[in-house]
Amino acid sequence: MGDGAGRASVCRQRTVKTIPITVIGGYLGAGKTTLVNHLLRHAQGKRLAIMVNEFGELPIDADLIEATQDNMIALAGGCVCCSFGSDLIAALRELAQMQPPPDNVILEASGVALPGAIAGTLSLLSGFVLDGVLVLADAETVRQTAQDKYMADTIKRQLAEADMVLLNKTDLVTPQELVALRAWLPQWAPAARVIATQRAVLDPAIVLQDFIQLEHVASGGPLQHVAGFETCQLAVTAVADAAEFARQLIQDNPGLVRAKGFVREAGGALKTVQIVGQRSEVSLAPAQARAGMVLISLAGDIMR
Amino acid sequence: MHTIYAAKKIITMNPTRPYATHVAVRDGRILGAGSLDELTGWGEYTLDQRFADKVIMPGLVEGHSHGMEGTLWSYTYVGYFDRMNPDGVIQSGVKSIAAVLARLRAVEATLSDPDAALPGWQLDPIYFNNERVTRAHLDQVSATRPIGLLHASGHIVNVNSKALELAGLLREGIDNPGVPLGEDGLPTGELKGPEVMGLVAQYVGFDQDFLAVDQAGLLNFGKLCVRSGVTTATDLASRLAPSLVTMMQTVIDAEDYPARIVSLLFHGGVSPDELIKRAHELRAQSSEKLRLGMIKVVADGSIQGFSARLRAPGYYNGAPNGLWYISPQHLEQILTQSLATGLHVHIHTNGDEATALLLDTMEQCLVRHPAPDHRFTIQHCQLADTAQYRRMARLGLCVNLFANHHFYWGDEHYRLTVGPERALRMNACATALQHRVPMAIHSDAPITPLGPLFTAWCAINRLTASGRVQGESERIGLDEALYAITLGAAYTLKLDGEIGSIETGKRADFAILEDDPETVGGANLKDVAIWGTVQGGRVFAASEL
């Protein structure tokens, strides 16, 4: 038999630039497209690539569109929107060939797709790294859809696969209903942090880890303000094991939504730690990185 | 001037004149079938005796196949069963992993480019006592070129180490249900499910859009049609990009192309509004031999892939329910707009829950847009129960059942996917007919081989590969089966006024048989030898392709 196994299995560490992908799931009408447009309007100079299953009636707000081709729309600020039809992998590989490549990919899954399955595949694709699974739920209809004769299990599986649930359109329900919804959601989305939104408006740093600013962490500069959330810095000097440190951080902070930073392991290596909901990812830190973490938590749930 | 063909026997499928000895043809159409005396009244003629010892049937109609069957033959065949290739050569089935490897080695030895991929198709390890094929096996063929074998089910691919390496998958720490790991913590080389398969497809030579046929494949597909007596076949479905349509027009409209192809537009990847618009554009581009403008909707996955949507109590082995490939809202939009604008839709449902959704949706849509003759057709519809057939009848739906399935996977459905009771009712041809649901039967080539006479044999006998009769009460008779592969299938395509029987005014499309199906009988129908076809009055001998 071939000896390829031994050779290739060594290359685990990510040295080349990988593009983070956020998967956005949720049933029709939950606000996925609204969220995508919101992110495009607050791209802060980042080049976002939006992947949609199909170009619906209005996938992107008209004023953001610069040019339209067959399956690609060029958007303001160097962003793009592509439809991938049924060949997501080919579309992503094409995207990675763009010069320069996009900073972030946001994949808007179809209303009946299981975002966890998509995320599972994406995590195998070289050149990309999964940034998290965000599922939108329509506050007005989600409980009803979750009982639908045909869609119930699909909706519940979508929620169960979420790192974060955006409980959207909360302005359309009464405060009492919102309380009831918040009590109802965790049984179906046990792994997810739940964030209430209206018109899918929230700080992009919650959706995309690249928007978390680390520049000031080590220098003790001003803390990034993330509207509606509590942000704090953690001056971590050294940890035994970065992955274990991330697990502990998640366990100790039920309100933690996102965290990003660098920690030095006992062995001396500086590692990047990224957390979304209860998902963590550890990789080798870039050369110029300095130790320190930024934590973003649901207001009132800040770590002790 | 016209031609009169003499035959040993002509089975017309026209009840007013079920049998004839001669058929007269002018300008690609049938003048009439009857005795020579009766036909001389049409004027001066040439009597063609070449079929004098043959049996003529209406050209067979395959209502659910994919042009891709022609494309796959450019890859190495590693199926378990013998299968005829487009050149008429029977490729012997491979009966063990060792035989698979031997065949691959033989092909490998002919490849001059050391980096060229070696793709194979139709692997079916369930017949190898469930011994799994691993990358270690395939590495014995080559450690340096990528190898990929597509399973017969179409849902799994086996690759070697080189292919995994190229795709960046030969590493530890993979945690994905579609990528089983070996004891060494590395992938075994089996990749399950379309998403995961997509990661390696381009490296092992399956690099094109899997729904689309290429030019060489389309020509091959035409040859397979002639060899199986088919004069009209569906390509179900395709994205039908403009460049593909241009290629198909060039190939199919050519004088020497032997089949009429009905290519349906796949619903995925475009919004319902775009889909409807595109279908209307395509319909306007139809020609006599390339029919466009129908829509194919896929509602769920497959039963053997555990991705079909089943009603309670679900899968026999406890697998979680399958996947929806369309939302009820989008289905409703497509059906409503199609009914409103006169488009014809075929809907893939495998599991009975997907069929239930379709029936519910169809009922709502028809209330809003009554359509007296819509002929929307449920494709596969494998698990429907009797109550669902009653509803189909009332809603004017047709059904095209996957009769070949119980031969190839019936045993597996019985013991694994849906269990003994529901396995008996799968592809319930007799129930469909009993409830007057217009019915066709199909091969879904390349999933199973193109060959309507074989498909009819499957529906008549309901034998599984292990030789058991599965669902005795759902067996149908020879006449019913022959109807299903001619007029039955033509009806689901709204072509029954044009093809499907041999009678005045219809297209001169014939299957030319060496044996008489009515003498051979249902038990051996699959063994009827096929001489070739006449399509639109043009003669195609299988031996001269």
PDB file of C-alpha atoms in Angstrom, chain A residues 1-9 11-12 27-28 53-57 83 85-87 89 93 112-114 117 120-121 123-126 148-151 153-154 157, chain B residues 135-136 139 143 165 167 169-172 174 176 179 186 195-196 198-199 202-203 239 269-271 273 309 320-330 353 356-357 360:
ATOM      1  CA  MET A   1       0.000   0.000   0.000  1.00  0.00           C
ATOM      2  CA  GLY A   2       1.018   3.567  -0.529  1.00  0.00           C
ATOM      3  CA  ASP A   3       2.911   5.487   2.074  1.00  0.00           C
ATOM      4  CA  GLY A   4       0.969   8.686   1.503  1.00  0.00           C
ATOM      5  CA  ALA A   5      -0.727   8.379   4.861  1.00  0.00           C
ATOM      6  CA  GLY A   6       2.294   9.202   6.957  1.00  0.00           C
ATOM      7  CA  ARG A   7       3.365  12.122   4.833  1.00  0.00           C
ATOM      8  CA  ALA A   8       0.161  14.036   4.599  1.00  0.00           C
ATOM      9  CA  SER A   9      -1.119  13.536   8.112  1.00  0.00           C
ATOM     10  CA  CYS A  11       0.360  18.969   8.012  1.00  0.00           C
ATOM     11  CA  ARG A  12      -2.222  19.843  10.621  1.00  0.00           C
ATOM     12  CA  TYR A  27     -36.366  28.934   8.082  1.00  0.00           C
ATOM     13  CA  LEU A  28     -37.877  31.124   5.371  1.00  0.00           C
ATOM     14  CA  ASN A  53     -28.224  28.929  -2.586  1.00  0.00           C
ATOM     15  CA  GLU A  54     -30.113  30.924  -5.157  1.00  0.00           C
ATOM     16  CA  PHE A  55     -30.729  34.515  -6.071  1.00  0.00           C
ATOM     17  CA  GLY A  56     -34.183  35.053  -4.657  1.00  0.00           C
ATOM     18  CA  GLU A  57     -36.362  38.021  -5.448  1.00  0.00           C
ATOM     19  CA  SER A  83     -25.215  31.759  -5.921  1.00  0.00           C
ATOM     20  CA  GLY A  85     -26.769  26.142  -6.797  1.00  0.00           C
ATOM     21  CA  SER A  86     -25.997  22.580  -5.797  1.00  0.00           C
ATOM     22  CA  ASP A  87     -22.216  22.731  -6.027  1.00  0.00           C
ATOM     23  CA  ILE A  89     -17.630  23.148  -2.894  1.00  0.00           C
ATOM     24  CA  ARG A  93     -12.936  26.896  -4.410  1.00  0.00           C
ATOM     25  CA  VAL A 112     -34.776  23.793   4.748  1.00  0.00           C
ATOM     26  CA  ALA A 113     -31.046  23.077   4.866  1.00  0.00           C
ATOM     27  CA  LEU A 114     -29.385  21.759   8.001  1.00  0.00           C
ATOM     28  CA  ALA A 117     -24.283  19.438   7.989  1.00  0.00           C
ATOM     29  CA  GLY A 120     -19.395  19.823   8.944  1.00  0.00           C
ATOM     30  CA  THR A 121     -18.448  19.710   5.289  1.00  0.00           C
ATOM     31  CA  SER A 123     -14.669  22.265   8.175  1.00  0.00           C
ATOM     32  CA  LEU A 124     -13.088  19.654   5.877  1.00  0.00           C
ATOM     33  CA  LEU A 125     -12.391  22.083   3.073  1.00  0.00           C
ATOM     34  CA  SER A 126      -8.821  23.307   2.996  1.00  0.00           C
ATOM     35  CA  ASP A 148     -45.540  22.131  11.526  1.00  0.00           C
ATOM     36  CA  LYS A 149     -46.568  18.720  10.214  1.00  0.00           C
ATOM     37  CA  TYR A 150     -43.710  18.627   7.722  1.00  0.00           C
ATOM     38  CA  MET A 151     -41.132  21.092   8.960  1.00  0.00           C
ATOM     39  CA  ASP A 153     -38.002  18.270  12.905  1.00  0.00           C
ATOM     40  CA  THR A 154     -36.121  20.349  10.344  1.00  0.00           C
ATOM     41  CA  ARG A 157     -32.516  20.274  13.963  1.00  0.00           C
TER      42      ARG A 157
ATOM     43  CA  ARG B 135      -8.101   3.302   0.529  1.00  0.00           C
ATOM     44  CA  ALA B 136      -5.653   0.502   1.310  1.00  0.00           C
ATOM     45  CA  ASP B 139      -3.694   2.070  -3.056  1.00  0.00           C
ATOM     46  CA  ALA B 143      -0.466   5.189  -4.769  1.00  0.00           C
ATOM     47  CA  GLU B 165      -4.254  13.780   0.082  1.00  0.00           C
ATOM     48  CA  ALA B 167      -8.387  17.018  -1.154  1.00  0.00           C
ATOM     49  CA  LEU B 169      -8.426  14.934   3.882  1.00  0.00           C
ATOM     50  CA  LEU B 170      -5.571  12.584   4.687  1.00  0.00           C
ATOM     51  CA  ARG B 171      -5.150  13.836   8.215  1.00  0.00           C
ATOM     52  CA  GLU B 172      -6.154  13.095  11.777  1.00  0.00           C
ATOM     53  CA  ILE B 174     -11.621  14.756  11.186  1.00  0.00           C
ATOM     54  CA  ASN B 176     -17.700  14.200  10.284  1.00  0.00           C
ATOM     55  CA  VAL B 179     -16.028  10.495   6.697  1.00  0.00           C
ATOM     56  CA  LEU B 186      -7.254   8.605   9.271  1.00  0.00           C
ATOM     57  CA  GLU B 195     -21.425  17.333   0.206  1.00  0.00           C
ATOM     58  CA  VAL B 196     -18.482  15.264   1.349  1.00  0.00           C
ATOM     59  CA  GLY B 198     -17.953  17.047  -3.556  1.00  0.00           C
ATOM     60  CA  LEU B 199     -14.656  17.549  -1.720  1.00  0.00           C
ATOM     61  CA  GLN B 202     -12.707  17.142  -9.078  1.00  0.00           C
ATOM     62  CA  TYR B 203      -9.555  15.257  -8.073  1.00  0.00           C
ATOM     63  CA  ARG B 239     -29.863  23.000 -15.110  1.00  0.00           C
ATOM     64  CA  GLY B 269     -30.351  26.921  -7.578  1.00  0.00           C
ATOM     65  CA  VAL B 270     -32.880  29.423  -8.878  1.00  0.00           C
ATOM     66  CA  SER B 271     -35.812  31.166  -7.247  1.00  0.00           C
ATOM     67  CA  ASP B 273     -39.953  33.101 -10.239  1.00  0.00           C
ATOM     68  CA  ARG B 309     -38.574  11.853   4.093  1.00  0.00           C
ATOM     69  CA  PRO B 320     -33.081   9.847  11.603  1.00  0.00           C
ATOM     70  CA  ASN B 321     -35.552  11.146   9.076  1.00  0.00           C
ATOM     71  CA  GLY B 322     -34.171  12.388   5.773  1.00  0.00           C
ATOM     72  CA  LEU B 323     -33.862  15.810   4.221  1.00  0.00           C
ATOM     73  CA  TRP B 324     -36.157  18.226   2.493  1.00  0.00           C
ATOM     74  CA  TYR B 325     -34.727  19.667  -0.686  1.00  0.00           C
ATOM     75  CA  ILE B 326     -37.487  22.235  -1.049  1.00  0.00           C
ATOM     76  CA  SER B 327     -39.619  24.191   1.389  1.00  0.00           C
ATOM     77  CA  PRO B 328     -43.415  23.805   1.296  1.00  0.00           C
ATOM     78  CA  GLN B 329     -43.653  27.489   0.366  1.00  0.00           C
ATOM     79  CA  HIS B 330     -41.379  27.165  -2.658  1.00  0.00           C
ATOM     80  CA  GLU B 353     -43.877  11.961   3.828  1.00  0.00           C
ATOM     81  CA  ALA B 356     -47.856  13.479   1.518  1.00  0.00           C
ATOM     82  CA  LEU B 357     -46.513  17.030   1.325  1.00  0.00           C
ATOM     83  CA  ASP B 360     -51.432  18.376   0.386  1.00  0.00           C
TER      84      ASP B 360
END
